[in-house]
Coordinates of C-alpha atoms in Angstrom, one line a residue:
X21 CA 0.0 0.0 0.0
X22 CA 2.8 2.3 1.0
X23 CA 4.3 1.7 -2.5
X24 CA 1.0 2.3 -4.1
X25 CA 0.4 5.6 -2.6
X26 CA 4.4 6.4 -3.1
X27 CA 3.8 5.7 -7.2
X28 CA 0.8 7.5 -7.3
X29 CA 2.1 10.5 -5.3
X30 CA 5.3 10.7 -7.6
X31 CA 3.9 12.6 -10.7
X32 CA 1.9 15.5 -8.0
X33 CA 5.6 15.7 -6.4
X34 CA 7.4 16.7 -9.4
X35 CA 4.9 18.9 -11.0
X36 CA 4.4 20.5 -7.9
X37 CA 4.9 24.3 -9.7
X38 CA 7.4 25.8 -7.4
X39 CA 6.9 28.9 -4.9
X40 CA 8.9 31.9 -6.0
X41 CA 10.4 34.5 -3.4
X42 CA 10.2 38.2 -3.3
X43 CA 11.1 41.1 -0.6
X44 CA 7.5 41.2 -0.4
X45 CA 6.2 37.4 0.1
X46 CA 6.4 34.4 -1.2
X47 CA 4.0 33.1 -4.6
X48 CA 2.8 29.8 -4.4
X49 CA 2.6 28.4 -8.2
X50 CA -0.2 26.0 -9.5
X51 CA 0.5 23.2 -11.8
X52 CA -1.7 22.8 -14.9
X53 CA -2.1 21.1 -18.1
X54 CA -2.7 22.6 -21.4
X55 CA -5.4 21.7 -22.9
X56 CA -5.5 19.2 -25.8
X57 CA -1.8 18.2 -24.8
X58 CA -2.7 17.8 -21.1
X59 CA 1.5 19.0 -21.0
X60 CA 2.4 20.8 -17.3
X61 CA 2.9 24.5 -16.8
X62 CA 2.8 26.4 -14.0
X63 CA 1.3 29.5 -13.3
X64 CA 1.3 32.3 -10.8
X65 CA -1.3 35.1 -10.3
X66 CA -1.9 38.0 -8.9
X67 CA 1.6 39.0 -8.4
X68 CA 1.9 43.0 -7.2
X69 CA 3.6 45.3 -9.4
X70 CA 2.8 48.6 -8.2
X71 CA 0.8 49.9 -5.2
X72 CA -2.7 49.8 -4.7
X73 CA -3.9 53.3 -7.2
X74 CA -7.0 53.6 -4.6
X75 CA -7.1 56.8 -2.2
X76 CA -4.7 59.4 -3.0
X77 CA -3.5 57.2 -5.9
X78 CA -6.1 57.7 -8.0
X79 CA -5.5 59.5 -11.0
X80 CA -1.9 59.4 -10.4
X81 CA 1.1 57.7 -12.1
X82 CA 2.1 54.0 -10.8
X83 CA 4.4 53.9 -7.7
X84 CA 6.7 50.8 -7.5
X85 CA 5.2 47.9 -5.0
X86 CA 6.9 48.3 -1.7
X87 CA 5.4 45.8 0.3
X88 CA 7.8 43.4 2.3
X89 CA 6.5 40.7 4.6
X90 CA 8.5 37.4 4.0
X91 CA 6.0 36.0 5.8
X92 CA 3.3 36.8 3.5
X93 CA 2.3 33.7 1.4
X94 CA 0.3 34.8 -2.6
X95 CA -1.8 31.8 -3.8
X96 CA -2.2 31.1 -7.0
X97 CA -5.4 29.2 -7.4
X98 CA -7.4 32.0 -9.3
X99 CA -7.3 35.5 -11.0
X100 CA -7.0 38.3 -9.5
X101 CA -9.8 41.2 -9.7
X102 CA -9.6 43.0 -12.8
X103 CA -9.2 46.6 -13.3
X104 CA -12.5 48.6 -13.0
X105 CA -14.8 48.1 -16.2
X106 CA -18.7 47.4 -17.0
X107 CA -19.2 44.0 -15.3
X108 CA -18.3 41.2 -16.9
X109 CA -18.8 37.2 -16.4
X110 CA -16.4 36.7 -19.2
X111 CA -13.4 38.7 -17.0
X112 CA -14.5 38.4 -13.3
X113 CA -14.8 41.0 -10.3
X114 CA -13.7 44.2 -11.1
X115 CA -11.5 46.3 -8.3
X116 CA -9.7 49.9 -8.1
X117 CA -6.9 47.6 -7.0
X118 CA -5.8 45.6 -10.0
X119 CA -2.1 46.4 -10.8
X120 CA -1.2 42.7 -11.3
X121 CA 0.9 40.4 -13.6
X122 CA 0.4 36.6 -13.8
X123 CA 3.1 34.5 -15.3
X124 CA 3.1 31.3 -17.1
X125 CA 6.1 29.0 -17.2
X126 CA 7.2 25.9 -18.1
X127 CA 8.6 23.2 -16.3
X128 CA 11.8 23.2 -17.4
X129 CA 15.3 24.4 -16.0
X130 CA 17.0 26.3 -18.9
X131 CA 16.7 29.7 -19.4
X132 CA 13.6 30.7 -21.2
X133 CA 12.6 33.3 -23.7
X134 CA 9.7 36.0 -22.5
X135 CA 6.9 36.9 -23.9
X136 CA 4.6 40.3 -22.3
X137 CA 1.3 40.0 -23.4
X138 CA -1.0 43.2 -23.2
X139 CA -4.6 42.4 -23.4
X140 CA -7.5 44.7 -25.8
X141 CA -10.1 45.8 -25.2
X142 CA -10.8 49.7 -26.1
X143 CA -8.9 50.5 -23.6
X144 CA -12.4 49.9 -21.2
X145 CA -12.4 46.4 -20.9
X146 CA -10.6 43.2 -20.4
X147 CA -8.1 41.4 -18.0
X148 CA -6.3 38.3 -17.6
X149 CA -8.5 36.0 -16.8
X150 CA -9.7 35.8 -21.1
X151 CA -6.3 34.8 -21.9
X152 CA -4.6 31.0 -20.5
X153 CA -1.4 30.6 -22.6
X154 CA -1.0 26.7 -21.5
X155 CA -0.3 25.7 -25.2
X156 CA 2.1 28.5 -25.8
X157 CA 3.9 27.8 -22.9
X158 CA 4.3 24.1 -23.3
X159 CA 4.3 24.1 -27.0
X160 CA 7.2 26.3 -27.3
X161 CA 8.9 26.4 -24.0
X162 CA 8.6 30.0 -23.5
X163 CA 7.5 32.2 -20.5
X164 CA 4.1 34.1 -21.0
X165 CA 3.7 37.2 -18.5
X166 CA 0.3 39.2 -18.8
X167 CA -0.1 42.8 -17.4
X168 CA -3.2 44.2 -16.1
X169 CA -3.5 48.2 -16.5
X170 CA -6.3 51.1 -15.4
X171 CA -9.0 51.0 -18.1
X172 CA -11.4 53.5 -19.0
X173 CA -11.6 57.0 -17.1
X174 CA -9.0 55.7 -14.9
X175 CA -6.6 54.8 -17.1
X176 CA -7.2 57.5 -19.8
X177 CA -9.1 60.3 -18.9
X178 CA -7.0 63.4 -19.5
X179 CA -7.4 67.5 -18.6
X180 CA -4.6 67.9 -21.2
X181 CA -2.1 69.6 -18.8
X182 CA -0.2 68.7 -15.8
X183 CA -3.4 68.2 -13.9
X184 CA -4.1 65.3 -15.5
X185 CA -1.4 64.4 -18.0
X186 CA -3.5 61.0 -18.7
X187 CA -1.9 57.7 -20.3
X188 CA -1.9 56.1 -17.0
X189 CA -2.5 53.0 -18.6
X190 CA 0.9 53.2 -20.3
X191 CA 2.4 54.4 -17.8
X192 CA 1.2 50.9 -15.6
X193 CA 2.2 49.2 -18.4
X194 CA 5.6 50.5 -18.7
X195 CA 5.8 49.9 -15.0
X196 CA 4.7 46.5 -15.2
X197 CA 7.2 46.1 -17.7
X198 CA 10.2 46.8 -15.5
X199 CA 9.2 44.5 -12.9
X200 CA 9.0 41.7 -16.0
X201 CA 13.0 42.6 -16.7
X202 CA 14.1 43.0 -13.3
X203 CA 12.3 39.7 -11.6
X204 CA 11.7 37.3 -14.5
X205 CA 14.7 36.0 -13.9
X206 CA 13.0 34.2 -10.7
X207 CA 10.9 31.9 -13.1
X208 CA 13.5 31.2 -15.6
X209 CA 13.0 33.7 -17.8
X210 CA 15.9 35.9 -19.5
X211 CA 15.5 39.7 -18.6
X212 CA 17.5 40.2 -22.3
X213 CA 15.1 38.4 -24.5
X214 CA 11.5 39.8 -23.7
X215 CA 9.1 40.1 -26.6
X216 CA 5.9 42.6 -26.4
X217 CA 2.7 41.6 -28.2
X218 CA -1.1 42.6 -28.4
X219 CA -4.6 42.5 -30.6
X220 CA -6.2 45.9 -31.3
X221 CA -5.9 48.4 -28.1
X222 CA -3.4 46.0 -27.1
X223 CA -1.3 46.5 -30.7
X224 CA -2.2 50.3 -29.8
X225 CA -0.2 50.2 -26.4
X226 CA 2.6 47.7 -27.9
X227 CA 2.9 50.1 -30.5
X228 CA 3.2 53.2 -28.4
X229 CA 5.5 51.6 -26.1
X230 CA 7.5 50.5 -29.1
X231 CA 7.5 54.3 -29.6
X232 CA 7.9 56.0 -26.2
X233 CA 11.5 57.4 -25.0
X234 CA 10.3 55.8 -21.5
X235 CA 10.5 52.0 -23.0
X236 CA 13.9 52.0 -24.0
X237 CA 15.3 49.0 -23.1
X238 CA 12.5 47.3 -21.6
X239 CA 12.0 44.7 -24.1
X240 CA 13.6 43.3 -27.3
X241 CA 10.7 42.1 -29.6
X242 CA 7.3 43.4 -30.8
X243 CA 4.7 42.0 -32.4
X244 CA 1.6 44.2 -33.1
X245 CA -1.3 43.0 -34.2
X246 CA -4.1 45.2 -35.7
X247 CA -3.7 47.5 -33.9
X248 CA -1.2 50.9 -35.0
X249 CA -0.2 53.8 -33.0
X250 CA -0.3 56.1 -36.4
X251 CA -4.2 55.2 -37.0
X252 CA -6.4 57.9 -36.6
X253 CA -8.6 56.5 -34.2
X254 CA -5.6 55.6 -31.8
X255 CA -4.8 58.9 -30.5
X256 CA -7.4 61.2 -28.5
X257 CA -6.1 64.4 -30.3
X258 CA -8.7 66.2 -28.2
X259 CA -8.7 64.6 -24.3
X260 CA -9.7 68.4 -22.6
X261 CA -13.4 67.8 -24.5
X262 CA -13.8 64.4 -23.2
X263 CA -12.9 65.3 -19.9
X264 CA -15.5 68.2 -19.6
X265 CA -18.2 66.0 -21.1
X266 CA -17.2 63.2 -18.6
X267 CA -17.5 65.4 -15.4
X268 CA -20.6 67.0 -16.4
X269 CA -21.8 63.7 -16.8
X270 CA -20.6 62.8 -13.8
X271 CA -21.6 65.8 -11.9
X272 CA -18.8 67.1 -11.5
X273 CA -18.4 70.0 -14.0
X274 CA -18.3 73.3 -12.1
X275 CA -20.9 75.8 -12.9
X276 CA -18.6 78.7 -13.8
X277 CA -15.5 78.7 -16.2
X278 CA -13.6 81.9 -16.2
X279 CA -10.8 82.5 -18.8
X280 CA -7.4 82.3 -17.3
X281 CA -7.8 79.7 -14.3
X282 CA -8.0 76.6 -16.5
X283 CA -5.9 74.5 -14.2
X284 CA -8.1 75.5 -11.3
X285 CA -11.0 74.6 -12.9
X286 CA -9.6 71.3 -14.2
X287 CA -8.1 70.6 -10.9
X288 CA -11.9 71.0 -9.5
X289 CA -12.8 68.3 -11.6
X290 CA -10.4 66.2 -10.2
X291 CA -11.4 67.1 -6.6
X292 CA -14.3 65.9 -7.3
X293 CA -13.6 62.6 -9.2
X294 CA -11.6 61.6 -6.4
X295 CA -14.8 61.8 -4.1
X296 CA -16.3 59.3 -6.6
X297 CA -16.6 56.1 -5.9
X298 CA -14.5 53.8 -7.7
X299 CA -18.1 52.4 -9.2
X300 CA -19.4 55.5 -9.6
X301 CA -16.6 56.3 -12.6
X302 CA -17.5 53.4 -14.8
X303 CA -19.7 54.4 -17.9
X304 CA -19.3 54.8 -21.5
X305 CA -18.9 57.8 -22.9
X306 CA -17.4 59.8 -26.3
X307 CA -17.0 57.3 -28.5
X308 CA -19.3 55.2 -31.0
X309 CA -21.2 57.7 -31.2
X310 CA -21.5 57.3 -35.2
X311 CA -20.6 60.5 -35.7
X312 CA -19.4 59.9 -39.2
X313 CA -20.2 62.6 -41.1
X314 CA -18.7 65.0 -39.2
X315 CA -15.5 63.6 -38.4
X316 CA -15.0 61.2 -40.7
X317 CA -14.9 57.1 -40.3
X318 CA -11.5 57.1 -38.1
X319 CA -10.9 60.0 -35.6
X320 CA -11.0 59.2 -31.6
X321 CA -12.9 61.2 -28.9
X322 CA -12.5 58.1 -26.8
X323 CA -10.8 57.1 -23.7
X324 CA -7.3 56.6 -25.7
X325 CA -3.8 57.2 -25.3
X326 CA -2.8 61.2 -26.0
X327 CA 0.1 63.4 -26.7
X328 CA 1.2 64.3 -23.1
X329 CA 5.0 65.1 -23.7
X330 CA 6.2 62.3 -22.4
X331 CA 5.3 58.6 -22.6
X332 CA 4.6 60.2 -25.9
X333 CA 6.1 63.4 -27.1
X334 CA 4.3 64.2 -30.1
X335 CA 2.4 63.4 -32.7
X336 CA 3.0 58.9 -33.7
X337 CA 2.9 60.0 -37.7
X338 CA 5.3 62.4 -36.8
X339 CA 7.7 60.2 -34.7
X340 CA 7.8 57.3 -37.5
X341 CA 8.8 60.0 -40.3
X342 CA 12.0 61.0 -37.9
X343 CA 14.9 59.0 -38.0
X344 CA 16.9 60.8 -35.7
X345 CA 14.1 60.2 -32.3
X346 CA 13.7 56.6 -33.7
X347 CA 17.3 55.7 -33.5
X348 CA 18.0 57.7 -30.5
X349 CA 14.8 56.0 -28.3
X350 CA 16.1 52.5 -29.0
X351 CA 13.2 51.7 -31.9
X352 CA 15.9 50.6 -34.4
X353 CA 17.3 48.2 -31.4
X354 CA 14.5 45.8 -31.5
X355 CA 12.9 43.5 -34.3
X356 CA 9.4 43.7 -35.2
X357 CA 6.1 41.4 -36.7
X358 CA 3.6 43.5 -37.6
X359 CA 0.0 42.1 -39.2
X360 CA -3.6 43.1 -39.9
X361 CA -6.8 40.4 -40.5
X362 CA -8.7 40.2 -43.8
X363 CA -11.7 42.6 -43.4
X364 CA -10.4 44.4 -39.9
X365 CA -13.4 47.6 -40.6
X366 CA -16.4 45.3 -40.4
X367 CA -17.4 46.4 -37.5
X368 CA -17.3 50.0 -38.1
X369 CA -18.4 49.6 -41.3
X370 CA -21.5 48.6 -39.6
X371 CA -22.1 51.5 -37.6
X372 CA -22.0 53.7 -41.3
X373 CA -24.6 51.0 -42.6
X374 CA -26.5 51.8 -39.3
X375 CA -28.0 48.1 -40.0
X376 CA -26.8 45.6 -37.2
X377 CA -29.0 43.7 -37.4
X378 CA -29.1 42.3 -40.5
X379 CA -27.2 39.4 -42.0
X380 CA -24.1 40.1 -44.2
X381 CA -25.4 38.3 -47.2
X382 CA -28.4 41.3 -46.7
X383 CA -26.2 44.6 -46.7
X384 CA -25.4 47.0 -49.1
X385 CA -25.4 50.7 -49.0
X386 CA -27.2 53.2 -50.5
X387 CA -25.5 55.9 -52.8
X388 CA -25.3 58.5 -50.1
X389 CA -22.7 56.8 -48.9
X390 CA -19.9 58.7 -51.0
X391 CA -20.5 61.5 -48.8
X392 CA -19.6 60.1 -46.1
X393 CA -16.4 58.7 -48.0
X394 CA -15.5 61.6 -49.1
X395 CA -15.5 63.2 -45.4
X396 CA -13.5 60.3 -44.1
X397 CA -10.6 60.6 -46.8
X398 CA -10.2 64.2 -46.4
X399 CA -10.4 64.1 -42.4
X400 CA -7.3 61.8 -43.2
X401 CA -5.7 64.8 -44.5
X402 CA -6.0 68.0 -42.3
X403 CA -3.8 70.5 -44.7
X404 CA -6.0 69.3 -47.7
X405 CA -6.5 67.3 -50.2
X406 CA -7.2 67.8 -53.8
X407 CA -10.6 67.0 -55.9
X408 CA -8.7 64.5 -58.0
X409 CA -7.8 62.7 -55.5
X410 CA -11.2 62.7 -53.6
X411 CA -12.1 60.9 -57.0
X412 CA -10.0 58.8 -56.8
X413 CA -11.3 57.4 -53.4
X414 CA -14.6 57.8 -54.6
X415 CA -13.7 55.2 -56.8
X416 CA -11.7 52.7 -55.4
X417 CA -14.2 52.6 -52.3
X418 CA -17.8 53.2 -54.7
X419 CA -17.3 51.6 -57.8
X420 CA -18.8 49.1 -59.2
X421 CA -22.0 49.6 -57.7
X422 CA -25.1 47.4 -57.5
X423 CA -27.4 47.6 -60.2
X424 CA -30.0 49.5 -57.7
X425 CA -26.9 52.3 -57.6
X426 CA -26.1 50.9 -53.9
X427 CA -22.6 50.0 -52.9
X428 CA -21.7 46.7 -51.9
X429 CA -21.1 46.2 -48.4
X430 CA -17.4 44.7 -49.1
X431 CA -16.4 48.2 -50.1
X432 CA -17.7 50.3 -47.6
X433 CA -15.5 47.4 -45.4
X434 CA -12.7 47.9 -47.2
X435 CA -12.8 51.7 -46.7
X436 CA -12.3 51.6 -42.7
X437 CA -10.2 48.6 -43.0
X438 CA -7.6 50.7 -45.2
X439 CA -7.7 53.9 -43.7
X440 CA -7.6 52.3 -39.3
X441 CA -5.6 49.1 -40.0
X442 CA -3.8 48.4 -43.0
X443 CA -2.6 51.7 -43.9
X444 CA -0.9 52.6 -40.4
X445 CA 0.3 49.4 -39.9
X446 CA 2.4 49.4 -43.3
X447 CA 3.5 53.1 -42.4
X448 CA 4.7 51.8 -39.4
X449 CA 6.6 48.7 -40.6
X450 CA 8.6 50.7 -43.4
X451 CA 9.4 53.6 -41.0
X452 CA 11.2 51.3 -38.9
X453 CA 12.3 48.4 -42.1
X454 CA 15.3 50.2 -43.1
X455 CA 16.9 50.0 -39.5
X456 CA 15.7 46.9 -38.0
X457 CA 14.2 43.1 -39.1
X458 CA 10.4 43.6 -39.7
X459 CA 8.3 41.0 -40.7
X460 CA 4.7 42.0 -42.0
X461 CA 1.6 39.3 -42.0
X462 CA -2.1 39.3 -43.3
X463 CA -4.2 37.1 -41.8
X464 CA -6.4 35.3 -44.5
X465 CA -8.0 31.8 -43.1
X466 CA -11.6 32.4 -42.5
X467 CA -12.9 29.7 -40.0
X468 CA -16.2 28.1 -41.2
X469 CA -17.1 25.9 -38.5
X470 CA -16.4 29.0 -36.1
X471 CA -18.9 31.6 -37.6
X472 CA -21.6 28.5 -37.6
X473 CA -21.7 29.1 -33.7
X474 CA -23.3 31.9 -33.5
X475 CA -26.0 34.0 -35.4
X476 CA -23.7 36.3 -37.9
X477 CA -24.6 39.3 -36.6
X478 CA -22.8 42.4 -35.6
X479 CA -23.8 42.4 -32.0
X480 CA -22.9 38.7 -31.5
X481 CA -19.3 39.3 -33.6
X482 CA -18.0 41.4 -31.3
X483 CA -18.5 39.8 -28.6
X484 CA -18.1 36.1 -29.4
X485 CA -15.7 35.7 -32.1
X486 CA -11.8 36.2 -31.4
X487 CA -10.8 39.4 -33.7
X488 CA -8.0 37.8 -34.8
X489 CA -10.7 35.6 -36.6
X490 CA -13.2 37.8 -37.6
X491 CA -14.3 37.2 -41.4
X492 CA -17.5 37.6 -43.7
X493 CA -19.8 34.9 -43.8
X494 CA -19.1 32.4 -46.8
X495 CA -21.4 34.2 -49.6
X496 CA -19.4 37.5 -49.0
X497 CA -15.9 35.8 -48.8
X498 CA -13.3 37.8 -51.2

């Protein structure tokens, strides 16, 4: 019996997923298996990587994690909360203290390669607990860390001065970041080989971090994923206008506004959000509004990153057209895959059709469509654009029409796809191609059996299917 229970005990024992020490505690690993391979990994959660941003943090830039207790023991058994967002049964309780990282490793003892993975979203939503890398990590004996950062007013909301700067979700992801390369190290990892990668917001921030002076060094690899920095829609050019419509819908927009005591008006609005509760701050607001007309098909007035000086100087387009800031900040020091899906507008397509709930084999578009096109190309170009060109958009995204004079739905999908993915992502690659490997992907396999799932509608697609797989259904396939 002894010998029984001995053999039996044997495979527990050397899977057991080690506990890792820190100044601040020890955390206790779990031991899993991937699925389909049933291979062992081990994971820790809910490692702290900067202090709590409740109370006076609110608002304010990450501070370091400080804690030290070496007799504090971190269990691993389950996600930690994730960062403030509409509820959610896909990612979990939500908390104002969510600074975490998990990381995934393998059971192995040589010196691993990193890879920082920095979950989508819109920059309002999402968290670990969507993403298990089991198959990564077994697969290809790597180490997968995952950083959770402020979303939504918390994370983005900006007043446009020193107030409040905004991109404090950067600025927790840069943080996280450091703590990857100085204590990966402790799992196996090698500080010198870290690769950054993320879908949509997430190839927004891997992009801007790819991009800031503040990164430099940080990490060695990027892969971005439909998701560019240099879009139009990734940058809130105009964070002072959300802000006032935020507090006011909040109620916290002061009465009065009297020229010349901006910063004390602003810093009244952030008096106020602090007496908030943390609940209290989580709403939608400024963007998808459909706005189309007047501001084109791609221009933010979202909860986004924004010019602040200094996690990112100036303007992306203008950084990727200067040689002399990308060399300096360490861009040209790092290899790159960068990638877009086939049909990447189809959901804002959809919000021009103002149809959702029709079936793609049903849509097309009427002809007063082209004015909209038209107002979308030349928003692209803010110190003008000639007539002739404007034709020649008109075609390429009009023509050939439907019989009824309508435009088929593929084209007004190509249109968004161009001018927010493809576009910006292939401005990006050859700014950096001269200097540095860059590999560039399109993502083409469209995934019958997946689509067959669910209803092909808008409303389900965005929330059920994975956007990396996102496709028309079969009788709309290019």
């Amino acid at each position: 019996m002894l010998l029984v229970w001995i053999v039996l005990s044997l495979p527990v024992v050397l899977n057991a997923a080690p506990a890792v020490q820190f100044p601040f505690g020890t955390v206790r690993g779990v031991d899993r298996r991937a699925q389909g391979t049933g291979r062992v990994y081990y994971t820790y959660h809910g490692i702290p990587y900067a202090e709590p941003p409740v109370g006076r943090r609110r608002f304010q830039p990450p501070e370091p994690y400080r804690g030290a207790d070496p007799g504090r023991v971190i269990n691993s058994n389950d996600f930690p909360a994730i960062c403030m967002q509409p509820e959610s049964e896909e990612f979990g309780a939500t908390s104002e203290d969510c600074l975490f990282i998990s990381v995934y490793a393998p059971p192995t003892n040589a010196t691993k390669k990193v890879m920082v993975y920095i979950h989508g979203g819109g920059f309002t939503e999402g968290g670990m607990r969507g993403y298990v890398p089991g198959r990564m990590v077994t697969d290809h004996e790597v180490i997968v860390a995952l950083i959770q950062y402020r979303l939504g007013a918390l994370g983005w909301l900006s007043s446009g001065d020193d107030v409040l700067p905004g991109n404090l979700g950067l600025r927790d992801q840069l943080l996280g970041l450091k703590w990857i390369k100085d204590n990966i190290a402790r799992f196996g990892g090698d500080p010198n080989d870290i690769t950054i990668f993320g879908l949509s917001a997430g190839g927004i921030s891997v992009s801007s971090l790819s991009l800031s002076p503040l990164a430099k060094g940080l990490f060695t690899k990027v892969i971005i994923q439909s998701g560019s920095v240099a879009a139009p829609w990734a940058i809130n050019k105009n964070p002072r206008a959300l802000m006032y419509q935020y507090a006011e819908a909040i109620g916290c927009k002061p009465r009065f506004y009297f020229p010349g005591v901006t910063r004390m008006y602003h810093q009244n609005i952030l008096n106020c959000l602090m007496r908030k509760k943390a609940s209290d701050l989580v709403f939608e607001i400024g963007s998808g509004d459909g706005d189309v007309l007047g501001r084109g098909l791609f221009s933010s007035s979202g909860l986004n990153p924004v010019l602040d000086g200094d996690v990112l100087p100036m303007d992306p387009v203008s950084i990727i057209k200067d040689e002399t800031y990308l060399r300096d900040n360490g861009v040209f020091d790092r290899s790159y895959v960068i990638g877009v899906t086939n049909n990447e507008g189809l959901l804002l397509a959809n919000i021009i059709a103002a149809v959702p709930f029709l079936t793609f084999d049903q849509l097309t578009l009427p002809s007063n469509v082209i004015g909209q096109v038209r107002g979308s190309a030349k928003a692209q170009f803010p110190l003008g654009v000639s007539e002739e060109m404007l034709n020649v958009v008109d075609f390429m995204y009009t023509f050939p029409r439907n019989a009824d004079g309508s435009i088929p739905f593929q084209k007004v999908i190509d249109l968004p796809s161009d001018i927010g993915f493809v576009a910006p992502s292939i401005a990006l690659a050859r700014a950096i191609a001269d200097n540095a490997p860059v590999y560039f992907y399109l993502f083409d396999h469209y995934p019958q059996a997946l689509l067959s799932l669910v209803p092909v509608r808008y409303q389900h697609l965005l929330r059920r299917v994975p956007k990396s797989l996102r496709g028309l259904d079969g009788n709309c396939q290019k």
